[in-house]
PDB file of N, CA, C and O in Angstrom:
ATOM      1  N   MET A   1     -42.511 -30.932   6.325  1.00 46.00           N
ATOM      2  CA  MET A   1     -41.246 -31.518   5.967  1.00 46.00           C
ATOM      3  C   MET A   1     -40.274 -30.927   6.696  1.00 46.00           C
ATOM      4  O   MET A   1     -40.062 -29.717   6.390  1.00 46.00           O
ATOM      5  N   SER A   2     -39.324 -31.564   7.443  1.00 62.00           N
ATOM      6  CA  SER A   2     -38.469 -31.019   8.241  1.00 62.00           C
ATOM      7  C   SER A   2     -36.960 -31.304   7.625  1.00 62.00           C
ATOM      8  O   SER A   2     -36.767 -32.451   7.184  1.00 62.00           O
ATOM      9  N   ALA A   3     -36.225 -30.271   7.437  1.00 85.00           N
ATOM     10  CA  ALA A   3     -34.828 -30.327   6.894  1.00 85.00           C
ATOM     11  C   ALA A   3     -33.797 -30.486   8.053  1.00 85.00           C
ATOM     12  O   ALA A   3     -33.695 -29.387   8.778  1.00 85.00           O
ATOM     13  N   THR A   4     -33.179 -31.508   8.369  1.00 88.00           N
ATOM     14  CA  THR A   4     -32.201 -31.583   9.447  1.00 88.00           C
ATOM     15  C   THR A   4     -31.029 -30.983   8.936  1.00 88.00           C
ATOM     16  O   THR A   4     -30.794 -30.895   7.685  1.00 88.00           O
ATOM     17  N   GLN A   5     -30.197 -30.628   9.742  1.00 89.00           N
ATOM     18  CA  GLN A   5     -28.575 -29.895   9.778  1.00 89.00           C
ATOM     19  C   GLN A   5     -27.692 -30.549  10.639  1.00 89.00           C
ATOM     20  O   GLN A   5     -28.281 -31.043  11.632  1.00 89.00           O
ATOM     21  N   VAL A   6     -26.520 -30.460  10.303  1.00 92.00           N
ATOM     22  CA  VAL A   6     -25.542 -30.816  11.353  1.00 92.00           C
ATOM     23  C   VAL A   6     -24.710 -29.450  11.621  1.00 92.00           C
ATOM     24  O   VAL A   6     -24.240 -28.829  11.066  1.00 92.00           O
ATOM     25  N   ARG A   7     -24.968 -29.234  12.944  1.00 93.00           N
ATOM     26  CA  ARG A   7     -24.425 -27.971  13.696  1.00 93.00           C
ATOM     27  C   ARG A   7     -23.671 -28.249  14.828  1.00 93.00           C
ATOM     28  O   ARG A   7     -23.833 -29.261  15.534  1.00 93.00           O
ATOM     29  N   GLU A   8     -22.622 -27.410  15.200  1.00 94.00           N
ATOM     30  CA  GLU A   8     -21.847 -27.691  16.327  1.00 94.00           C
ATOM     31  C   GLU A   8     -22.609 -26.780  17.429  1.00 94.00           C
ATOM     32  O   GLU A   8     -22.834 -25.472  17.378  1.00 94.00           O
ATOM     33  N   ILE A   9     -22.739 -27.566  18.674  1.00 96.00           N
ATOM     34  CA  ILE A   9     -23.399 -26.979  19.592  1.00 96.00           C
ATOM     35  C   ILE A   9     -22.400 -26.690  20.707  1.00 96.00           C
ATOM     36  O   ILE A   9     -21.644 -27.577  21.082  1.00 96.00           O
ATOM     37  N   GLU A  10     -22.363 -25.526  21.316  1.00 95.00           N
ATOM     38  CA  GLU A  10     -21.409 -25.065  22.402  1.00 95.00           C
ATOM     39  C   GLU A  10     -22.083 -25.032  23.784  1.00 95.00           C
ATOM     40  O   GLU A  10     -23.265 -24.451  23.815  1.00 95.00           O
ATOM     41  N   ARG A  11     -21.345 -25.451  24.772  1.00 96.00           N
ATOM     42  CA  ARG A  11     -21.970 -25.317  26.119  1.00 96.00           C
ATOM     43  C   ARG A  11     -21.310 -24.108  26.776  1.00 96.00           C
ATOM     44  O   ARG A  11     -20.248 -23.638  26.587  1.00 96.00           O
ATOM     45  N   ARG A  12     -22.318 -23.491  27.512  1.00 96.00           N
ATOM     46  CA  ARG A  12     -21.742 -22.156  28.314  1.00 96.00           C
ATOM     47  C   ARG A  12     -22.065 -22.569  29.758  1.00 96.00           C
ATOM     48  O   ARG A  12     -23.229 -23.056  30.103  1.00 96.00           O
ATOM     49  N   THR A  13     -21.187 -22.429  30.453  1.00 96.00           N
ATOM     50  CA  THR A  13     -21.212 -22.667  31.962  1.00 96.00           C
ATOM     51  C   THR A  13     -20.900 -21.559  32.805  1.00 96.00           C
ATOM     52  O   THR A  13     -20.432 -20.465  32.505  1.00 96.00           O
ATOM     53  N   ASP A  14     -21.162 -21.610  34.086  1.00 97.00           N
ATOM     54  CA  ASP A  14     -20.879 -20.638  35.093  1.00 97.00           C
ATOM     55  C   ASP A  14     -19.400 -20.874  35.607  1.00 97.00           C
ATOM     56  O   ASP A  14     -18.732 -21.822  35.114  1.00 97.00           O
ATOM     57  N   HIS A  15     -19.109 -20.008  36.586  1.00 97.00           N
ATOM     58  CA  HIS A  15     -17.729 -20.189  37.233  1.00 97.00           C
ATOM     59  C   HIS A  15     -17.437 -21.641  37.967  1.00 97.00           C
ATOM     60  O   HIS A  15     -16.353 -21.983  38.144  1.00 97.00           O
ATOM     61  N   THR A  16     -18.446 -22.437  38.180  1.00 96.00           N
ATOM     62  CA  THR A  16     -18.257 -23.675  39.067  1.00 96.00           C
ATOM     63  C   THR A  16     -18.445 -24.782  37.925  1.00 96.00           C
ATOM     64  O   THR A  16     -18.034 -25.923  38.423  1.00 96.00           O
ATOM     65  N   GLY A  17     -18.526 -24.503  36.637  1.00 93.00           N
ATOM     66  CA  GLY A  17     -18.749 -25.575  35.759  1.00 93.00           C
ATOM     67  C   GLY A  17     -20.050 -26.059  35.371  1.00 93.00           C
ATOM     68  O   GLY A  17     -20.321 -26.903  34.402  1.00 93.00           O
ATOM     69  N   LYS A  18     -21.067 -25.439  36.159  1.00 95.00           N
ATOM     70  CA  LYS A  18     -22.603 -25.934  35.988  1.00 95.00           C
ATOM     71  C   LYS A  18     -22.942 -25.442  34.560  1.00 95.00           C
ATOM     72  O   LYS A  18     -22.620 -24.367  34.122  1.00 95.00           O
ATOM     73  N   THR A  19     -23.559 -26.315  33.590  1.00 95.00           N
ATOM     74  CA  THR A  19     -23.994 -25.918  32.427  1.00 95.00           C
ATOM     75  C   THR A  19     -25.299 -24.926  32.520  1.00 95.00           C
ATOM     76  O   THR A  19     -26.249 -25.133  33.338  1.00 95.00           O
ATOM     77  N   LEU A  20     -25.127 -23.754  31.953  1.00 96.00           N
ATOM     78  CA  LEU A  20     -26.127 -22.738  32.092  1.00 96.00           C
ATOM     79  C   LEU A  20     -27.197 -22.800  30.741  1.00 96.00           C
ATOM     80  O   LEU A  20     -28.393 -22.789  30.957  1.00 96.00           O
ATOM     81  N   TYR A  21     -26.585 -22.891  29.553  1.00 95.00           N
ATOM     82  CA  TYR A  21     -27.287 -23.189  28.463  1.00 95.00           C
ATOM     83  C   TYR A  21     -26.425 -23.504  27.300  1.00 95.00           C
ATOM     84  O   TYR A  21     -25.189 -23.649  27.419  1.00 95.00           O
ATOM     85  N   PHE A  22     -26.990 -24.138  26.245  1.00 94.00           N
ATOM     86  CA  PHE A  22     -26.140 -24.492  25.010  1.00 94.00           C
ATOM     87  C   PHE A  22     -26.388 -23.455  23.856  1.00 94.00           C
ATOM     88  O   PHE A  22     -27.578 -22.913  23.932  1.00 94.00           O
ATOM     89  N   MET A  23     -25.535 -23.281  23.061  1.00 92.00           N
ATOM     90  CA  MET A  23     -25.813 -22.287  21.688  1.00 92.00           C
ATOM     91  C   MET A  23     -25.255 -22.874  20.493  1.00 92.00           C
ATOM     92  O   MET A  23     -24.347 -23.540  20.584  1.00 92.00           O
ATOM     93  N   ILE A  24     -25.864 -22.239  19.307  1.00 90.00           N
ATOM     94  CA  ILE A  24     -25.344 -22.468  18.110  1.00 90.00           C
ATOM     95  C   ILE A  24     -24.975 -21.105  17.725  1.00 90.00           C
ATOM     96  O   ILE A  24     -25.929 -20.328  17.582  1.00 90.00           O
ATOM     97  N   LYS A  25     -23.587 -20.925  17.127  1.00 82.00           N
ATOM     98  CA  LYS A  25     -23.415 -19.575  16.596  1.00 82.00           C
ATOM     99  C   LYS A  25     -24.016 -19.435  15.251  1.00 82.00           C
ATOM    100  O   LYS A  25     -24.018 -20.307  14.570  1.00 82.00           O
ATOM    101  N   SER A  26     -24.658 -18.208  14.842  1.00 73.00           N
ATOM    102  CA  SER A  26     -25.224 -18.185  13.678  1.00 73.00           C
ATOM    103  C   SER A  26     -24.389 -18.014  12.386  1.00 73.00           C
ATOM    104  O   SER A  26     -24.868 -18.398  11.324  1.00 73.00           O
ATOM    105  N   GLY A  27     -23.024 -17.444  12.476  1.00 68.00           N
ATOM    106  CA  GLY A  27     -22.374 -17.366  11.296  1.00 68.00           C
ATOM    107  C   GLY A  27     -22.783 -16.024  10.497  1.00 68.00           C
ATOM    108  O   GLY A  27     -22.053 -16.047   9.377  1.00 68.00           O
ATOM    109  N   SER A  28     -23.592 -15.281  11.039  1.00 65.00           N
ATOM    110  CA  SER A  28     -24.161 -14.117  10.402  1.00 65.00           C
ATOM    111  C   SER A  28     -24.303 -13.063  11.294  1.00 65.00           C
ATOM    112  O   SER A  28     -25.049 -13.331  12.339  1.00 65.00           O
ATOM    113  N   ARG A  29     -23.875 -11.792  11.053  1.00 68.00           N
ATOM    114  CA  ARG A  29     -24.409 -10.767  11.788  1.00 68.00           C
ATOM    115  C   ARG A  29     -25.877 -10.463  12.199  1.00 68.00           C
ATOM    116  O   ARG A  29     -26.356  -9.941  12.930  1.00 68.00           O
ATOM    117  N   SER A  30     -26.545 -10.620  10.967  1.00 66.00           N
ATOM    118  CA  SER A  30     -27.872 -10.317  10.862  1.00 66.00           C
ATOM    119  C   SER A  30     -28.751 -11.436  11.452  1.00 66.00           C
ATOM    120  O   SER A  30     -30.006 -11.309  11.723  1.00 66.00           O
ATOM    121  N   ARG A  31     -28.279 -12.705  11.768  1.00 68.00           N
ATOM    122  CA  ARG A  31     -29.016 -13.769  12.302  1.00 68.00           C
ATOM    123  C   ARG A  31     -28.621 -13.853  13.812  1.00 68.00           C
ATOM    124  O   ARG A  31     -27.394 -13.871  14.037  1.00 68.00           O
ATOM    125  N   GLN A  32     -29.615 -14.172  14.569  1.00 75.00           N
ATOM    126  CA  GLN A  32     -29.290 -14.386  15.998  1.00 75.00           C
ATOM    127  C   GLN A  32     -28.863 -15.833  16.257  1.00 75.00           C
ATOM    128  O   GLN A  32     -29.057 -16.605  15.369  1.00 75.00           O
ATOM    129  N   HIS A  33     -28.091 -15.958  17.358  1.00 82.00           N
ATOM    130  CA  HIS A  33     -27.666 -17.321  17.831  1.00 82.00           C
ATOM    131  C   HIS A  33     -28.680 -18.164  18.205  1.00 82.00           C
ATOM    132  O   HIS A  33     -29.961 -17.584  18.621  1.00 82.00           O
ATOM    133  N   LYS A  34     -28.769 -19.369  18.231  1.00 85.00           N
ATOM    134  CA  LYS A  34     -29.874 -20.298  18.721  1.00 85.00           C
ATOM    135  C   LYS A  34     -29.417 -20.796  19.944  1.00 85.00           C
ATOM    136  O   LYS A  34     -28.368 -21.205  20.158  1.00 85.00           O
ATOM    137  N   PHE A  35     -30.427 -20.797  20.956  1.00 87.00           N
ATOM    138  CA  PHE A  35     -30.126 -21.200  22.268  1.00 87.00           C
ATOM    139  C   PHE A  35     -30.966 -22.416  22.757  1.00 87.00           C
ATOM    140  O   PHE A  35     -32.080 -22.617  22.209  1.00 87.00           O
ATOM    141  N   PHE A  36     -30.428 -23.224  23.434  1.00 88.00           N
ATOM    142  CA  PHE A  36     -31.084 -24.433  24.001  1.00 88.00           C
ATOM    143  C   PHE A  36     -30.970 -24.542  25.552  1.00 88.00           C
ATOM    144  O   PHE A  36     -29.951 -24.252  26.033  1.00 88.00           O
ATOM    145  N   GLU A  37     -31.795 -24.905  26.244  1.00 89.00           N
ATOM    146  CA  GLU A  37     -31.866 -25.222  27.643  1.00 89.00           C
ATOM    147  C   GLU A  37     -31.082 -26.441  27.844  1.00 89.00           C
ATOM    148  O   GLU A  37     -31.053 -27.233  26.952  1.00 89.00           O
ATOM    149  N   PRO A  38     -30.516 -26.671  29.086  1.00 91.00           N
ATOM    150  CA  PRO A  38     -29.600 -27.808  29.293  1.00 91.00           C
ATOM    151  C   PRO A  38     -30.388 -29.272  29.135  1.00 91.00           C
ATOM    152  O   PRO A  38     -29.803 -30.158  28.721  1.00 91.00           O
ATOM    153  N   ASP A  39     -31.729 -29.197  29.240  1.00 90.00           N
ATOM    154  CA  ASP A  39     -32.395 -30.311  29.122  1.00 90.00           C
ATOM    155  C   ASP A  39     -32.812 -30.669  27.660  1.00 90.00           C
ATOM    156  O   ASP A  39     -33.459 -31.847  27.388  1.00 90.00           O
ATOM    157  N   GLU A  40     -32.490 -29.857  26.804  1.00 89.00           N
ATOM    158  CA  GLU A  40     -32.893 -29.909  25.240  1.00 89.00           C
ATOM    159  C   GLU A  40     -31.656 -30.538  24.607  1.00 89.00           C
ATOM    160  O   GLU A  40     -31.836 -30.821  23.441  1.00 89.00           O
ATOM    161  N   VAL A  41     -30.532 -30.717  25.105  1.00 93.00           N
ATOM    162  CA  VAL A  41     -29.501 -31.385  24.285  1.00 93.00           C
ATOM    163  C   VAL A  41     -28.979 -32.649  24.958  1.00 93.00           C
ATOM    164  O   VAL A  41     -28.831 -32.652  26.114  1.00 93.00           O
ATOM    165  N   PRO A  42     -28.888 -33.693  24.258  1.00 94.00           N
ATOM    166  CA  PRO A  42     -28.214 -34.970  24.787  1.00 94.00           C
ATOM    167  C   PRO A  42     -26.932 -34.663  25.465  1.00 94.00           C
ATOM    168  O   PRO A  42     -26.071 -33.732  25.033  1.00 94.00           O
ATOM    169  N   ASP A  43     -26.509 -35.536  26.573  1.00 93.00           N
ATOM    170  CA  ASP A  43     -25.277 -35.397  27.172  1.00 93.00           C
ATOM    171  C   ASP A  43     -24.058 -35.529  26.352  1.00 93.00           C
ATOM    172  O   ASP A  43     -24.215 -36.359  25.392  1.00 93.00           O
ATOM    173  N   PHE A  44     -23.049 -34.770  26.427  1.00 95.00           N
ATOM    174  CA  PHE A  44     -21.758 -35.037  25.747  1.00 95.00           C
ATOM    175  C   PHE A  44     -20.611 -34.591  26.545  1.00 95.00           C
ATOM    176  O   PHE A  44     -20.936 -33.789  27.606  1.00 95.00           O
ATOM    177  N   GLU A  45     -19.486 -35.076  26.335  1.00 94.00           N
ATOM    178  CA  GLU A  45     -18.296 -34.564  26.886  1.00 94.00           C
ATOM    179  C   GLU A  45     -17.699 -33.250  26.209  1.00 94.00           C
ATOM    180  O   GLU A  45     -17.745 -33.209  24.857  1.00 94.00           O
ATOM    181  N   GLY A  46     -16.892 -32.431  26.940  1.00 94.00           N
ATOM    182  CA  GLY A  46     -16.417 -31.128  26.543  1.00 94.00           C
ATOM    183  C   GLY A  46     -17.311 -30.106  26.279  1.00 94.00           C
ATOM    184  O   GLY A  46     -18.268 -29.983  26.658  1.00 94.00           O
ATOM    185  N   ASP A  47     -16.530 -28.956  25.746  1.00 95.00           N
ATOM    186  CA  ASP A  47     -17.302 -27.729  25.475  1.00 95.00           C
ATOM    187  C   ASP A  47     -18.147 -27.631  24.343  1.00 95.00           C
ATOM    188  O   ASP A  47     -19.033 -26.691  24.382  1.00 95.00           O
ATOM    189  N   SER A  48     -17.916 -28.538  23.352  1.00 96.00           N
ATOM    190  CA  SER A  48     -18.779 -28.445  22.291  1.00 96.00           C
ATOM    191  C   SER A  48     -18.776 -29.773  21.612  1.00 96.00           C
ATOM    192  O   SER A  48     -17.891 -30.670  21.850  1.00 96.00           O
ATOM    193  N   ALA A  49     -19.833 -30.070  20.692  1.00 97.00           N
ATOM    194  CA  ALA A  49     -19.958 -31.296  20.023  1.00 97.00           C
ATOM    195  C   ALA A  49     -20.932 -31.019  18.790  1.00 97.00           C
ATOM    196  O   ALA A  49     -21.539 -29.996  18.717  1.00 97.00           O
ATOM    197  N   TRP A  50     -20.844 -32.029  17.769  1.00 97.00           N
ATOM    198  CA  TRP A  50     -21.781 -31.739  16.571  1.00 97.00           C
ATOM    199  C   TRP A  50     -22.859 -32.551  16.826  1.00 97.00           C
ATOM    200  O   TRP A  50     -22.696 -33.773  17.349  1.00 97.00           O
ATOM    201  N   PHE A  51     -24.094 -32.011  16.259  1.00 96.00           N
ATOM    202  CA  PHE A  51     -25.478 -32.613  16.454  1.00 96.00           C
ATOM    203  C   PHE A  51     -26.096 -32.521  15.259  1.00 96.00           C
ATOM    204  O   PHE A  51     -25.983 -31.580  14.404  1.00 96.00           O
ATOM    205  N   GLU A  52     -26.992 -33.621  14.952  1.00 94.00           N
ATOM    206  CA  GLU A  52     -28.062 -33.521  13.901  1.00 94.00           C
ATOM    207  C   GLU A  52     -29.177 -32.567  14.473  1.00 94.00           C
ATOM    208  O   GLU A  52     -29.729 -32.988  15.784  1.00 94.00           O
ATOM    209  N   ILE A  53     -29.510 -31.720  13.987  1.00 91.00           N
ATOM    210  CA  ILE A  53     -30.746 -30.917  14.514  1.00 91.00           C
ATOM    211  C   ILE A  53     -31.787 -30.671  13.593  1.00 91.00           C
ATOM    212  O   ILE A  53     -31.584 -30.793  12.294  1.00 91.00           O
ATOM    213  N   GLU A  54     -33.051 -30.405  13.961  1.00 88.00           N
ATOM    214  CA  GLU A  54     -34.212 -30.183  13.130  1.00 88.00           C
ATOM    215  C   GLU A  54     -35.155 -29.124  13.735  1.00 88.00           C
ATOM    216  O   GLU A  54     -35.095 -28.908  14.768  1.00 88.00           O
ATOM    217  N   PRO A  55     -35.695 -28.438  12.587  1.00 82.00           N
ATOM    218  CA  PRO A  55     -36.405 -27.193  13.048  1.00 82.00           C
ATOM    219  C   PRO A  55     -37.783 -27.684  13.717  1.00 82.00           C
ATOM    220  O   PRO A  55     -38.286 -28.644  13.497  1.00 82.00           O
ATOM    221  N   ARG A  56     -38.316 -26.762  14.526  1.00 79.00           N
ATOM    222  CA  ARG A  56     -39.495 -26.966  15.316  1.00 79.00           C
ATOM    223  C   ARG A  56     -40.211 -25.614  15.203  1.00 79.00           C
ATOM    224  O   ARG A  56     -39.452 -24.615  15.307  1.00 79.00           O
ATOM    225  N   SER A  57     -41.492 -25.687  15.319  1.00 73.00           N
ATOM    226  CA  SER A  57     -42.292 -24.536  15.424  1.00 73.00           C
ATOM    227  C   SER A  57     -41.903 -23.491  14.467  1.00 73.00           C
ATOM    228  O   SER A  57     -41.721 -22.334  14.795  1.00 73.00           O
ATOM    229  N   GLY A  58     -42.144 -23.860  13.267  1.00 56.00           N
ATOM    230  CA  GLY A  58     -41.865 -22.851  12.101  1.00 56.00           C
ATOM    231  C   GLY A  58     -40.406 -22.281  11.998  1.00 56.00           C
ATOM    232  O   GLY A  58     -40.232 -21.147  11.831  1.00 56.00           O
ATOM    233  N   ARG A  59     -39.490 -23.195  12.443  1.00 50.00           N
ATOM    234  CA  ARG A  59     -37.932 -22.688  12.344  1.00 50.00           C
ATOM    235  C   ARG A  59     -37.513 -21.715  13.497  1.00 50.00           C
ATOM    236  O   ARG A  59     -36.429 -21.260  13.272  1.00 50.00           O
ATOM    237  N   ALA A  60     -38.383 -21.487  14.384  1.00 52.00           N
ATOM    238  CA  ALA A  60     -38.030 -20.462  15.361  1.00 52.00           C
ATOM    239  C   ALA A  60     -37.265 -21.261  16.492  1.00 52.00           C
ATOM    240  O   ALA A  60     -36.634 -20.584  17.261  1.00 52.00           O
ATOM    241  N   HIS A  61     -37.427 -22.538  16.524  1.00 76.00           N
ATOM    242  CA  HIS A  61     -36.718 -23.270  17.480  1.00 76.00           C
ATOM    243  C   HIS A  61     -36.253 -24.692  16.973  1.00 76.00           C
ATOM    244  O   HIS A  61     -36.904 -25.016  16.070  1.00 76.00           O
ATOM    245  N   TRP A  62     -35.210 -25.031  17.506  1.00 81.00           N
ATOM    246  CA  TRP A  62     -34.583 -26.271  16.974  1.00 81.00           C
ATOM    247  C   TRP A  62     -34.548 -27.422  18.000  1.00 81.00           C
ATOM    248  O   TRP A  62     -34.411 -27.042  19.206  1.00 81.00           O
ATOM    249  N   LYS A  63     -34.488 -28.686  17.470  1.00 86.00           N
ATOM    250  CA  LYS A  63     -34.260 -29.645  18.537  1.00 86.00           C
ATOM    251  C   LYS A  63     -32.960 -30.521  18.048  1.00 86.00           C
ATOM    252  O   LYS A  63     -32.881 -30.824  16.900  1.00 86.00           O
ATOM    253  N   ALA A  64     -32.201 -30.613  19.187  1.00 90.00           N
ATOM    254  CA  ALA A  64     -30.932 -31.472  18.929  1.00 90.00           C
ATOM    255  C   ALA A  64     -31.434 -32.974  18.975  1.00 90.00           C
ATOM    256  O   ALA A  64     -32.065 -33.499  19.990  1.00 90.00           O
ATOM    257  N   LEU A  65     -31.133 -33.636  17.947  1.00 92.00           N
ATOM    258  CA  LEU A  65     -31.660 -35.109  17.785  1.00 92.00           C
ATOM    259  C   LEU A  65     -30.746 -36.138  18.237  1.00 92.00           C
ATOM    260  O   LEU A  65     -30.946 -36.894  19.201  1.00 92.00           O
ATOM    261  N   ARG A  66     -29.493 -35.870  17.649  1.00 94.00           N
ATOM    262  CA  ARG A  66     -28.279 -37.008  18.157  1.00 94.00           C
ATOM    263  C   ARG A  66     -27.009 -36.371  17.895  1.00 94.00           C
ATOM    264  O   ARG A  66     -26.866 -35.753  16.968  1.00 94.00           O
ATOM    265  N   GLN A  67     -25.924 -36.885  18.716  1.00 96.00           N
ATOM    266  CA  GLN A  67     -24.531 -36.446  18.323  1.00 96.00           C
ATOM    267  C   GLN A  67     -23.979 -37.206  17.357  1.00 96.00           C
ATOM    268  O   GLN A  67     -24.332 -38.432  17.086  1.00 96.00           O
ATOM    269  N   VAL A  68     -23.328 -36.466  16.396  1.00 96.00           N
ATOM    270  CA  VAL A  68     -22.747 -37.084  15.162  1.00 96.00           C
ATOM    271  C   VAL A  68     -21.262 -36.682  15.093  1.00 96.00           C
ATOM    272  O   VAL A  68     -20.884 -35.876  15.808  1.00 96.00           O
ATOM    273  N   GLU A  69     -20.517 -37.458  14.157  1.00 94.00           N
ATOM    274  CA  GLU A  69     -19.172 -36.830  13.699  1.00 94.00           C
ATOM    275  C   GLU A  69     -19.197 -35.626  13.027  1.00 94.00           C
ATOM    276  O   GLU A  69     -20.086 -35.342  12.513  1.00 94.00           O
ATOM    277  N   PRO A  70     -18.164 -34.883  13.331  1.00 92.00           N
ATOM    278  CA  PRO A  70     -17.883 -33.426  12.661  1.00 92.00           C
ATOM    279  C   PRO A  70     -17.894 -33.639  11.096  1.00 92.00           C
ATOM    280  O   PRO A  70     -17.453 -34.577  10.635  1.00 92.00           O
ATOM    281  N   PRO A  71     -18.569 -32.681  10.423  1.00 89.00           N
ATOM    282  CA  PRO A  71     -18.487 -32.789   8.919  1.00 89.00           C
ATOM    283  C   PRO A  71     -16.926 -32.765   8.274  1.00 89.00           C
ATOM    284  O   PRO A  71     -16.212 -32.104   9.235  1.00 89.00           O
ATOM    285  N   ALA A  72     -16.595 -33.314   7.421  1.00 87.00           N
ATOM    286  CA  ALA A  72     -15.266 -33.240   6.692  1.00 87.00           C
ATOM    287  C   ALA A  72     -14.971 -31.774   6.567  1.00 87.00           C
ATOM    288  O   ALA A  72     -15.650 -30.943   6.030  1.00 87.00           O
ATOM    289  N   GLY A  73     -13.819 -31.412   6.997  1.00 81.00           N
ATOM    290  CA  GLY A  73     -13.245 -30.104   6.872  1.00 81.00           C
ATOM    291  C   GLY A  73     -13.612 -29.114   8.039  1.00 81.00           C
ATOM    292  O   GLY A  73     -13.209 -27.914   7.888  1.00 81.00           O
ATOM    293  N   SER A  74     -14.392 -29.666   8.946  1.00 77.00           N
ATOM    294  CA  SER A  74     -14.612 -28.661  10.117  1.00 77.00           C
ATOM    295  C   SER A  74     -13.431 -28.580  10.916  1.00 77.00           C
ATOM    296  O   SER A  74     -12.743 -29.674  11.012  1.00 77.00           O
ATOM    297  N   SER A  75     -13.181 -27.569  11.793  1.00 64.00           N
ATOM    298  CA  SER A  75     -12.204 -27.446  12.658  1.00 64.00           C
ATOM    299  C   SER A  75     -12.639 -27.804  14.034  1.00 64.00           C
ATOM    300  O   SER A  75     -13.657 -27.827  14.455  1.00 64.00           O
TER     301      SER A  75
END
């Protein structure tokens, strides 16, 4: 059973604007950030967007399912 989450995914680019990778900040010093290859995240405008994600391969990797509205109270 997979538990989906809504998380903000941030785009990281090089000096030309080419997308290098995407990431989710962990919110904890003890947990590492989650990284995504450019082909693993649906297209979106801007530097970040909110996505519904689900765990894959024993929670070691996540899959971005679809872009969603930011949760209430997010900045």
